[in-house]
XYZ file of C-alpha atoms in Angstrom:
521
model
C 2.395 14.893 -23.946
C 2.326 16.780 -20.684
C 3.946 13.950 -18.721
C 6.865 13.859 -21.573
C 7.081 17.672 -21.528
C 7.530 17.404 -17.400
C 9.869 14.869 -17.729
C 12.227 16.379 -20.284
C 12.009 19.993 -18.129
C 13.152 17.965 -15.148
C 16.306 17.224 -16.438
C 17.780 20.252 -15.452
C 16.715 19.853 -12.525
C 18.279 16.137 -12.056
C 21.618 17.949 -13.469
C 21.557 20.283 -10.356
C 21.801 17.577 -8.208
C 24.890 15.882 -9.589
C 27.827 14.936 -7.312
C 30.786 17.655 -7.151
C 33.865 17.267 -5.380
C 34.292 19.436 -2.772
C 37.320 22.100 -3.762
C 38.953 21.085 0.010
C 38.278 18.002 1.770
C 38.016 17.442 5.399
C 40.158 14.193 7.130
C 40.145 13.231 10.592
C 41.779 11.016 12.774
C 40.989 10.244 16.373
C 41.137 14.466 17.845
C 42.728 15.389 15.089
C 42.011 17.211 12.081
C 43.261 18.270 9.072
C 42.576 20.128 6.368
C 44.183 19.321 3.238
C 44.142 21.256 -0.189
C 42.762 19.936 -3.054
C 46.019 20.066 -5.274
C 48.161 17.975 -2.636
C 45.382 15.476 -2.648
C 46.184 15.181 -6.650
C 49.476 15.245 -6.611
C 49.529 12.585 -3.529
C 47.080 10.387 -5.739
C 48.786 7.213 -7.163
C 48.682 6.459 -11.096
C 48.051 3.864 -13.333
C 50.422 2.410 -16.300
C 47.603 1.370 -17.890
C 45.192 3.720 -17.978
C 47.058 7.020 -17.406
C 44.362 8.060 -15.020
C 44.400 8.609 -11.277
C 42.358 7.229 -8.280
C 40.467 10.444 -7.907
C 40.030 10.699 -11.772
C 38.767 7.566 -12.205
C 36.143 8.105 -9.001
C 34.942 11.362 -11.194
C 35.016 9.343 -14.095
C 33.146 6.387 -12.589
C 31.290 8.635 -10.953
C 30.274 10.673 -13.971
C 29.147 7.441 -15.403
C 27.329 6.278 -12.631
C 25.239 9.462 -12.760
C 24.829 9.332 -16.559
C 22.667 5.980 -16.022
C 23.015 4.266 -19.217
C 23.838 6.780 -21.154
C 21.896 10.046 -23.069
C 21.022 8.644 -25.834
C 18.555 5.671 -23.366
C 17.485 8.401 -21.079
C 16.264 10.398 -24.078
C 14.649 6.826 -25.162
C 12.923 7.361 -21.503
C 11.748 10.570 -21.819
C 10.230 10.273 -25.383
C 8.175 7.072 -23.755
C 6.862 9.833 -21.171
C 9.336 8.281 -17.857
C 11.443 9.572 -15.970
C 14.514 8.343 -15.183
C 15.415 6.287 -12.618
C 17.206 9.132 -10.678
C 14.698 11.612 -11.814
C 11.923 8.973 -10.032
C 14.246 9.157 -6.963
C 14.649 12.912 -6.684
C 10.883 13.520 -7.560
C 9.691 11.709 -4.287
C 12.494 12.377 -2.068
C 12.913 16.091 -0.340
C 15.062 18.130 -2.177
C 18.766 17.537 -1.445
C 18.376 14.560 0.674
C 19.315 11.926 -0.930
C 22.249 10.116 -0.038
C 23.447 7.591 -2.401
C 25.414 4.193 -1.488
C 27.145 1.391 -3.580
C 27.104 3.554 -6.283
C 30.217 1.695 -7.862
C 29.076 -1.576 -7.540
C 28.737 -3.920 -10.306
C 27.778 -7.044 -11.144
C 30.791 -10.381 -10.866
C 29.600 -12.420 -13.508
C 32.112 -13.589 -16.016
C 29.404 -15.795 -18.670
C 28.817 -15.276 -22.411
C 30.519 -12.093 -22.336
C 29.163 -10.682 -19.556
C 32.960 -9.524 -18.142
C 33.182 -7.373 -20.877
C 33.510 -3.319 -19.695
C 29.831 -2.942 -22.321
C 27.849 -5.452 -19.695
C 29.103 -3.418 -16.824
C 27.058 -0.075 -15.330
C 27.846 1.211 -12.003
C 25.398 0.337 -9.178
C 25.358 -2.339 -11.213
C 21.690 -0.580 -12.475
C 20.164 -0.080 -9.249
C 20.595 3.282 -7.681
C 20.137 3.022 -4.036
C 20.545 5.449 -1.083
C 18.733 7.075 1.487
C 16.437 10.040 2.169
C 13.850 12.070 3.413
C 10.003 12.415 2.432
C 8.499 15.828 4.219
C 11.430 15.115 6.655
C 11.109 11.892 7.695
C 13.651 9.074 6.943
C 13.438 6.908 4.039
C 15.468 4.117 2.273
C 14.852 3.503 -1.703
C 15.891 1.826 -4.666
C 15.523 2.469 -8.025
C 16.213 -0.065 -10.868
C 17.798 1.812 -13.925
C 17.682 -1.475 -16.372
C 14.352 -0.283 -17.920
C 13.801 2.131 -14.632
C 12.490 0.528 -11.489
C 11.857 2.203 -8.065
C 11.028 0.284 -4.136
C 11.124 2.567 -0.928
C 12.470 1.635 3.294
C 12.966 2.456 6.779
C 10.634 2.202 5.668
C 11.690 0.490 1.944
C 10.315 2.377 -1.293
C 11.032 0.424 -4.457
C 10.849 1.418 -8.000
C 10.598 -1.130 -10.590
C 10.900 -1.086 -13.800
C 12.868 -4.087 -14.303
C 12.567 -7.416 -17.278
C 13.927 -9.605 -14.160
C 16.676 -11.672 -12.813
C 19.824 -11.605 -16.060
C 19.226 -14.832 -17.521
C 23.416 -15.135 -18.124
C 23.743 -14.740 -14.520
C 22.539 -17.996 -13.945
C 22.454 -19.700 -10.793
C 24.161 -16.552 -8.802
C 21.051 -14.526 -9.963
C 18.630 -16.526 -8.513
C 20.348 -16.975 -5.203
C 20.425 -12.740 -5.325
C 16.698 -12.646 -5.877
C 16.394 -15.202 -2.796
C 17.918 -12.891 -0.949
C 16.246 -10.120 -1.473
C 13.076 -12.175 -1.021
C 13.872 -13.405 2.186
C 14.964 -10.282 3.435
C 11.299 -8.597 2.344
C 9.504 -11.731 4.304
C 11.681 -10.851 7.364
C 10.547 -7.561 7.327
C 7.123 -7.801 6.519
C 5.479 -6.014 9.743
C 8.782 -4.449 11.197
C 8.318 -1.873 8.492
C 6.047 -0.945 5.805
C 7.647 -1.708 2.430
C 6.601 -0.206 -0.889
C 7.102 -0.645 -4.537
C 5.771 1.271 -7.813
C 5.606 -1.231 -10.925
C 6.929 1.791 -13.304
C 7.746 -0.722 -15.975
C 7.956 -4.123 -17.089
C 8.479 -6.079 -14.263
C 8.443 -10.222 -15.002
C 10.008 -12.574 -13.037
C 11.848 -15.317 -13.842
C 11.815 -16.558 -17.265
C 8.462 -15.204 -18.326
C 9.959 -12.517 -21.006
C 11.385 -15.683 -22.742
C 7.933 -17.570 -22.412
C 5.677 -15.016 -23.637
C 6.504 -14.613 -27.424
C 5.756 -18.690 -27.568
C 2.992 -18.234 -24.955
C 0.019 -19.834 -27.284
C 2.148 -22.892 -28.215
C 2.686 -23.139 -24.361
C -1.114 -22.586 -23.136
C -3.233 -22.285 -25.935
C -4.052 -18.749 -25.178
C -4.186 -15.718 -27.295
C -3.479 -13.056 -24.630
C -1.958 -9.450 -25.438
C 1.453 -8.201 -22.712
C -0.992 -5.550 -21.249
C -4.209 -8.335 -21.064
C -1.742 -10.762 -19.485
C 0.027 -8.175 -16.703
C -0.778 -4.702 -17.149
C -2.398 -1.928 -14.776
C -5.463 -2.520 -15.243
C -5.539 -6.665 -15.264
C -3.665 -6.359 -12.113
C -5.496 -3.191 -10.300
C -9.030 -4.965 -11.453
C -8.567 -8.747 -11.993
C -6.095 -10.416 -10.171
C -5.830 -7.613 -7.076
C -2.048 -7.503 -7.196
C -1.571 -4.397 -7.540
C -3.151 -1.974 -5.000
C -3.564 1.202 -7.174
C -2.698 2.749 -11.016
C -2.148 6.095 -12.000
C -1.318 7.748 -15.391
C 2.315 8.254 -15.797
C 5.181 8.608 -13.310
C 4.968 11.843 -11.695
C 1.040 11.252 -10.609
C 2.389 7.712 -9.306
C 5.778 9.668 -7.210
C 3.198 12.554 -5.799
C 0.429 9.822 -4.868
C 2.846 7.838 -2.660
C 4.168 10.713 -1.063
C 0.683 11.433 0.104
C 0.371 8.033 0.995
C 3.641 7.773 2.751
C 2.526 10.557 5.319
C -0.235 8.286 7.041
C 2.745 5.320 8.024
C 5.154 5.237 10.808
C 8.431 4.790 10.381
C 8.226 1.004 12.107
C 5.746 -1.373 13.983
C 7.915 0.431 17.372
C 6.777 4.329 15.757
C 3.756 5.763 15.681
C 1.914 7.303 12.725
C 2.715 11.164 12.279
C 0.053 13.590 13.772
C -0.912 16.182 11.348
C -2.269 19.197 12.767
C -5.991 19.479 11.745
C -8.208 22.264 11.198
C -11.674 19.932 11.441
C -12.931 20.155 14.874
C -13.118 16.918 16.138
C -17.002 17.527 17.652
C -17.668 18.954 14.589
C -21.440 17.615 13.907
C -22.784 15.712 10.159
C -26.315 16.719 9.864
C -26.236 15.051 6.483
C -25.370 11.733 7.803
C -28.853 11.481 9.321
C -30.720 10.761 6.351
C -28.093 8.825 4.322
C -29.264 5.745 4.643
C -32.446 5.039 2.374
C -35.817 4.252 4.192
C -35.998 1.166 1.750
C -33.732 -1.720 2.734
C -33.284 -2.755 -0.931
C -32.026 0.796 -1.880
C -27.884 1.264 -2.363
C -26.349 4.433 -1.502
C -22.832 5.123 -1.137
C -20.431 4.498 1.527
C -17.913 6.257 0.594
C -20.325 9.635 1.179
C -19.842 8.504 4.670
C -16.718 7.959 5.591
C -15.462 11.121 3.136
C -18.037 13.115 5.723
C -16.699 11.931 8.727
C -13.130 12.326 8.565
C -10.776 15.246 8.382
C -11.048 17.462 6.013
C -12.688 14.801 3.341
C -9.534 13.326 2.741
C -9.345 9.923 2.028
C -6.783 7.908 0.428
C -8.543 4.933 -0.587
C -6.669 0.944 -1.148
C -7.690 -0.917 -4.116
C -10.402 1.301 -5.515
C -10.929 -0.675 -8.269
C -11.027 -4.238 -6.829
C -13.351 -6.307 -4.937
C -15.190 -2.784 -5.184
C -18.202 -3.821 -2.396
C -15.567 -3.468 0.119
C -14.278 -0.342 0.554
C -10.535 0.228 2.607
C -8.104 2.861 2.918
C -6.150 5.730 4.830
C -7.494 9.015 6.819
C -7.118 11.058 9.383
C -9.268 11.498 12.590
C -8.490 14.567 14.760
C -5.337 14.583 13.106
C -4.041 10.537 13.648
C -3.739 8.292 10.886
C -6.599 5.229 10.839
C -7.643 3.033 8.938
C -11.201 2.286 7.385
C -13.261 -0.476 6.169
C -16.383 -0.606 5.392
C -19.008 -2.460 3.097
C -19.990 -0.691 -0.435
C -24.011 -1.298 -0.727
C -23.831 0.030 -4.179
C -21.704 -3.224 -5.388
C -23.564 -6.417 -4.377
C -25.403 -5.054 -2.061
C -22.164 -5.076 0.217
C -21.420 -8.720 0.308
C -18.660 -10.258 1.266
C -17.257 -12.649 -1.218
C -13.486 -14.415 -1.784
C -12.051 -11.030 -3.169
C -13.712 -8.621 -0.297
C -12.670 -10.790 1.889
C -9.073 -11.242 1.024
C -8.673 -7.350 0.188
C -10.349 -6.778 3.515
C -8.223 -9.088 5.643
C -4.812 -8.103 4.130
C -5.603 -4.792 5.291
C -6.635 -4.947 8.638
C -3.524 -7.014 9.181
C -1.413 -4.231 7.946
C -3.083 -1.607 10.020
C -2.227 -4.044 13.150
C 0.928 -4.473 12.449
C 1.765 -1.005 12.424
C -0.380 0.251 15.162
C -3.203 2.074 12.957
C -6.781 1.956 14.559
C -9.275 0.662 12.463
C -12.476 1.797 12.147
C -15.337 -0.438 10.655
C -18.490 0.664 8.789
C -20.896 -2.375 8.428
C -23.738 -2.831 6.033
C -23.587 -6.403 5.122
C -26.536 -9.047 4.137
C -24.658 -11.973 4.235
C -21.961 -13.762 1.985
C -22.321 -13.812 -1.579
C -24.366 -17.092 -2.338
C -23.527 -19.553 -5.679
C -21.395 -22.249 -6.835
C -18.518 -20.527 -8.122
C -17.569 -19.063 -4.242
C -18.460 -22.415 -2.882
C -16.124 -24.518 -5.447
C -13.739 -20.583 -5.097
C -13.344 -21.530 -1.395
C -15.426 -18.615 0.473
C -15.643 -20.173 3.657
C -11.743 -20.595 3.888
C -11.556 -17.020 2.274
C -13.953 -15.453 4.464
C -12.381 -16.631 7.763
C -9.481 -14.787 6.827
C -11.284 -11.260 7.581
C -12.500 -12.721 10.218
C -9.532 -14.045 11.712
C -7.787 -10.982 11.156
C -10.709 -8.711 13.069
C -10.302 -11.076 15.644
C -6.702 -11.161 15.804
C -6.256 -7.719 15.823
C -5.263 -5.272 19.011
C -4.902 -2.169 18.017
C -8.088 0.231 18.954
C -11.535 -1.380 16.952
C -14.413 0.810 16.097
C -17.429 -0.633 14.744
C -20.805 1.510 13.419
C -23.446 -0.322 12.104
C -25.332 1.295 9.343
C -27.960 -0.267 8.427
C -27.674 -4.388 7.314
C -25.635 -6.708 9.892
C -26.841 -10.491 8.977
C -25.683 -13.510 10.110
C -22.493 -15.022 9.808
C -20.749 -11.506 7.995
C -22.270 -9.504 10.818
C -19.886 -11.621 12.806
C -16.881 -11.152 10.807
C -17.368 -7.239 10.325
C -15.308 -6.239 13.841
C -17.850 -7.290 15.703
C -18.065 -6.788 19.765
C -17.822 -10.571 19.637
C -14.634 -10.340 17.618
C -13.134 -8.004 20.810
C -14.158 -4.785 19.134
C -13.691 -2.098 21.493
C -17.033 0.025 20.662
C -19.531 -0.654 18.453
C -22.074 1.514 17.987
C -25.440 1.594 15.662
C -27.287 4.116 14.013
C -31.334 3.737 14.239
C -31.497 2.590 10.645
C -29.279 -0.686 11.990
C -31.067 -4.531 11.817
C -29.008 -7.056 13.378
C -30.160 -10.338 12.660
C -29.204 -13.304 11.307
C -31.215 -12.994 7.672
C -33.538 -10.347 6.038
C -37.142 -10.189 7.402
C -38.230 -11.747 3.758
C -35.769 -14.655 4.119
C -36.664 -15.412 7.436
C -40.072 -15.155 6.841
C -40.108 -17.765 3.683
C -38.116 -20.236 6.444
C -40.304 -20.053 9.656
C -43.333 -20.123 7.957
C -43.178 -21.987 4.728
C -46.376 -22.726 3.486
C -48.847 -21.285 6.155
C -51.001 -18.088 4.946
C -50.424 -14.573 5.883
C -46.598 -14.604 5.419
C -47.236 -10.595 4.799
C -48.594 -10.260 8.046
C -45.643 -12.575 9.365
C -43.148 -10.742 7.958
C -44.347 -7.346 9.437
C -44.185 -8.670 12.661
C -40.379 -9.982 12.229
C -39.441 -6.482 11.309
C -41.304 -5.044 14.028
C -38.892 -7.549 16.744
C -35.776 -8.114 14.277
C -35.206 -5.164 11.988
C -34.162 -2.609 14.324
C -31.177 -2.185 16.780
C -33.147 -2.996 19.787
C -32.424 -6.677 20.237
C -28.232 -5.930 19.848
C -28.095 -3.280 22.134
C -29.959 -5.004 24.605
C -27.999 -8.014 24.157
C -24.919 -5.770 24.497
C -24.398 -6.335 21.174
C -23.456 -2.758 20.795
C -22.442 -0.541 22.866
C -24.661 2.552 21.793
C -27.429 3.781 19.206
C -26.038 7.166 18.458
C -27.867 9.748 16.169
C -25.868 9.349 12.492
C -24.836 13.192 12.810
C -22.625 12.705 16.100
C -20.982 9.836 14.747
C -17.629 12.023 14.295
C -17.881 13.069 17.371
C -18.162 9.833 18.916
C -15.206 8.386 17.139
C -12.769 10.982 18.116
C -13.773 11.136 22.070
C -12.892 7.088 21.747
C -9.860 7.213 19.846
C -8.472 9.812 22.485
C -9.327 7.048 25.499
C -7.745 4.071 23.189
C -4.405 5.829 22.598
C -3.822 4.061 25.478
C -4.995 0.462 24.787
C -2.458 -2.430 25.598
C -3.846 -5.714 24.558
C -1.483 -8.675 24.343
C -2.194 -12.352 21.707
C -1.463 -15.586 24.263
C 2.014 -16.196 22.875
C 2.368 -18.863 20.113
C 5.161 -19.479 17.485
C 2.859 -18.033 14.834
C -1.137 -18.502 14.104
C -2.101 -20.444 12.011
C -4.231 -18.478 9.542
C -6.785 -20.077 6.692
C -4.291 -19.396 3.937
């Protein structure tokens, strides 16, 4: 009820911002100009046989209807389902009085079963589009008004609320969708590109499928079991994050839109910040448990390291023993990974892996230093990642750590074995500093593991063992390897971070040129 009680109080709001014509418009041509009075630019206006109406009445009249979406009696419909509107969505995450609307009288060409007809026809042709600002900075969004939609740009915000392409469009529709999907590959990495799922949102001609879906797959599935929030925020990982109704959704990504740039040629904003950057963690230095087998949580770490405990976390419900997301250090936007020991002991599997990769290829695309918190044992062991593909999987984190060049900042926790220590950012994987804190084993299994191996069926595999953690399970034999860089007391470990992001603002570091890499897709 709340969100339906915002959304109906908003509509006054929304009204405020409707398009007036200005009482004395302003022309000019080459040096000149001219002011010309509103009643010459009527009477100048030509008129219609037809319709009675003149150029400038039918722009207010279009206009009117444009605004009107389609219609009061649907955006009532909206509001008793607890949305907003699609130009309430707009106005709720741009800065007020910035938006700037474009093809706002265009519709749709298609002249099939009926579709000519003036009751098929809505101005923007249901997409409101247009320009903006968000806390000042530019913005480009759309908003689909069909069932209400929304996708942000320059970056690209969308807002979608859409059933799909029009199935009486035919051919034409498809070739638009194309389009629009080319365009998003070509700027994948030029600028970050957006979309909140405010709706139903099916592609192709799944709405037609799914009333017959048993007879077509045997499956008893419900809408929301098949493609809702939570199935796609949990299971599938297509969607990155769910919130309760619209305006928690708008506010969240204009939070989240303050820790991009603009571009891949911009950098991140600075926000000023009131956390010292030497400011010490004392409670960092007994985090980690003296047992190896013991979880704790990483997210206790990174929320105590960065500024002001603000983290916007990626996919918080997904692959959940990785951990990614957005903060700030010393005011500058980076980005965090970092294994979760509470979830499988921090393992990487096919979904860590993929949620981790994707995002450390975002941050490098767009310039965001990435800062890595390892406590991994290993992959996750069993048939179903073997026959899942976790080798190919797993190489994609790793090829994206390696690939990577903006600024890399590795602490080791505690756990760094084998084959995942590798693909964590590791100083083999050009990370720029890795550090580890005393409670760090780097090694390529677990003293027990090891122990079982090297000395399989000789006696005192107790007294073995001790002596394996005595040489392996410490951070002695990486750091003097070079391994890492540093073993640094846990409570300094902001400190440390900050002092090296300042000296790799700098960092220049260019791939061998190649037509593209060729990544384990």
């Amino acid at each position: 009820m709340a969100a339906i009680s915002v959304a109906r109080s908003s509509c006054g709001l929304i009204n405020g911002f409707k398009v007036s014509l200005r009482s004395v418009a302003r022309v000019k041509y080459g040096a000149v100009s001219v002011t010309v009075p509103q009643t010459s630019l009527h009477r100048s206006c030509r008129w219609y046989s037809v319709s009675h109406l003149s150029v400038k009445e039918r722009i207010d009249q279009k206009r009117e209807a444009a605004l009107q979406g389609g219609g009061q009696q649907r955006i009532e419909a909206q509001h008793k389902r607890g949305k907003l509107t699609a130009r309430e969505r707009v106005q709720l995450l741009l800065d007020p009085e910035s938006f700037v609307e474009t093809d706002m009288f265009v519709e749709h060409r298609c002249a099939d079963f009926g579709m000519e007809q003036d009751r098929n026809k809505f101005p923007g042709d249901s997409v409101v589009t247009g320009r903006g600002r968000i806390n000042g900075r530019l913005v480009y969004v759309f908003s689909q008004i069909m069932d209400q939609a929304m996708t942000v740009g320059a970056p690209v915000i969308g807002l979608n609320d859409s059933g799909g392409a029009r199935i009486q469009e035919g051919v034409e529709s498809l070739a638009g969708y194309a389009d629009i999907f080319l365009r998003n590959v070509m700027a994948s990495g030029v600028i970050p590109q957006i979309s909140l799922i405010m709706g139903p949102c099916a592609g192709g001609a799944v709405p037609e499928i799914f009333p017959n879906w048993h007879s077509v797959t045997n499956e008893d599935v419900t809408q929301e079991e098949l493609g809702g929030a939570k199935t796609h925020t949990t299971v599938s990982g297509v969607a990155h994050r769910a919130f309760e109704n619209d305006i928690e959704a708008l506010l969240n990504l204009r939070e989240f839109f303050n820790f991009l740039p603009l571009s891949n040629q911009d950098p991140a904003p600075i926000r000023e910040s009131h956390d010292s950057s030497d400011r010490l963690v004392p409670s960092l230095d007994n985090i980690v448990p003296l047992e190896s087998t013991k979880a704790y949580d990483m997210l206790d770490i990174i929320h105590a390291i960065v500024d002001e405990r603000e983290f916007f976390e990626i996919m918080p419900n997904y692959a959940k023993n990785i951990v990614v997301g957005f903060a700030r250090m010393n005011g500058r936007t980076v980005g965090i990974v970092g294994n979760q020991p509470k979830v499988a002991s921090g393992c990487l599997d096919i979904n860590s892996s993929v949620k981790g990769a994707r995002f450390v290829r975002f941050c490098d695309a767009f310039n965001i230093p990435i800062i890595t918190f390892v406590d991994v044992p290993g992959f996750l062991p069993g048939t179903a990642q073997e026959y899942g593909g976790i080798i190919r999987h797993g190489a994609k984190l790793l090829f994206a750590f390696a690939e990577a060049t903006v600024p890399k900042i590795t602490i080791i926790t505690r756990k760094a074995y084998g084959g995942a220590y590798d693909v964590m950012s590791s100083k083999h994987l050009r990370g720029d500093v890795n550090y580890a804190w005393p409670t760090a084993e780097v090694a390529v299994m677990g003293a027990k593991g090891a122990v079982q191996i090297i000395f399989r069926g000789k006696e005192n595999q107790a007294e073995a063992e001790a002596e394996y953690v005595e040489k392996f399970a410490n951070p002695f034999p990486a750091a003097v390897r070079g391994f890492v860089d540093d073993i640094i007391e846990p409570a300094t470990t902001r400190k440390k971070i900050c002092q090296d992001l300042e000296v790799l603002a700098s960092k220049k570091q260019v791939n061998p040129w190649k037509k593209h890499a060729n990544i384990p897709l």
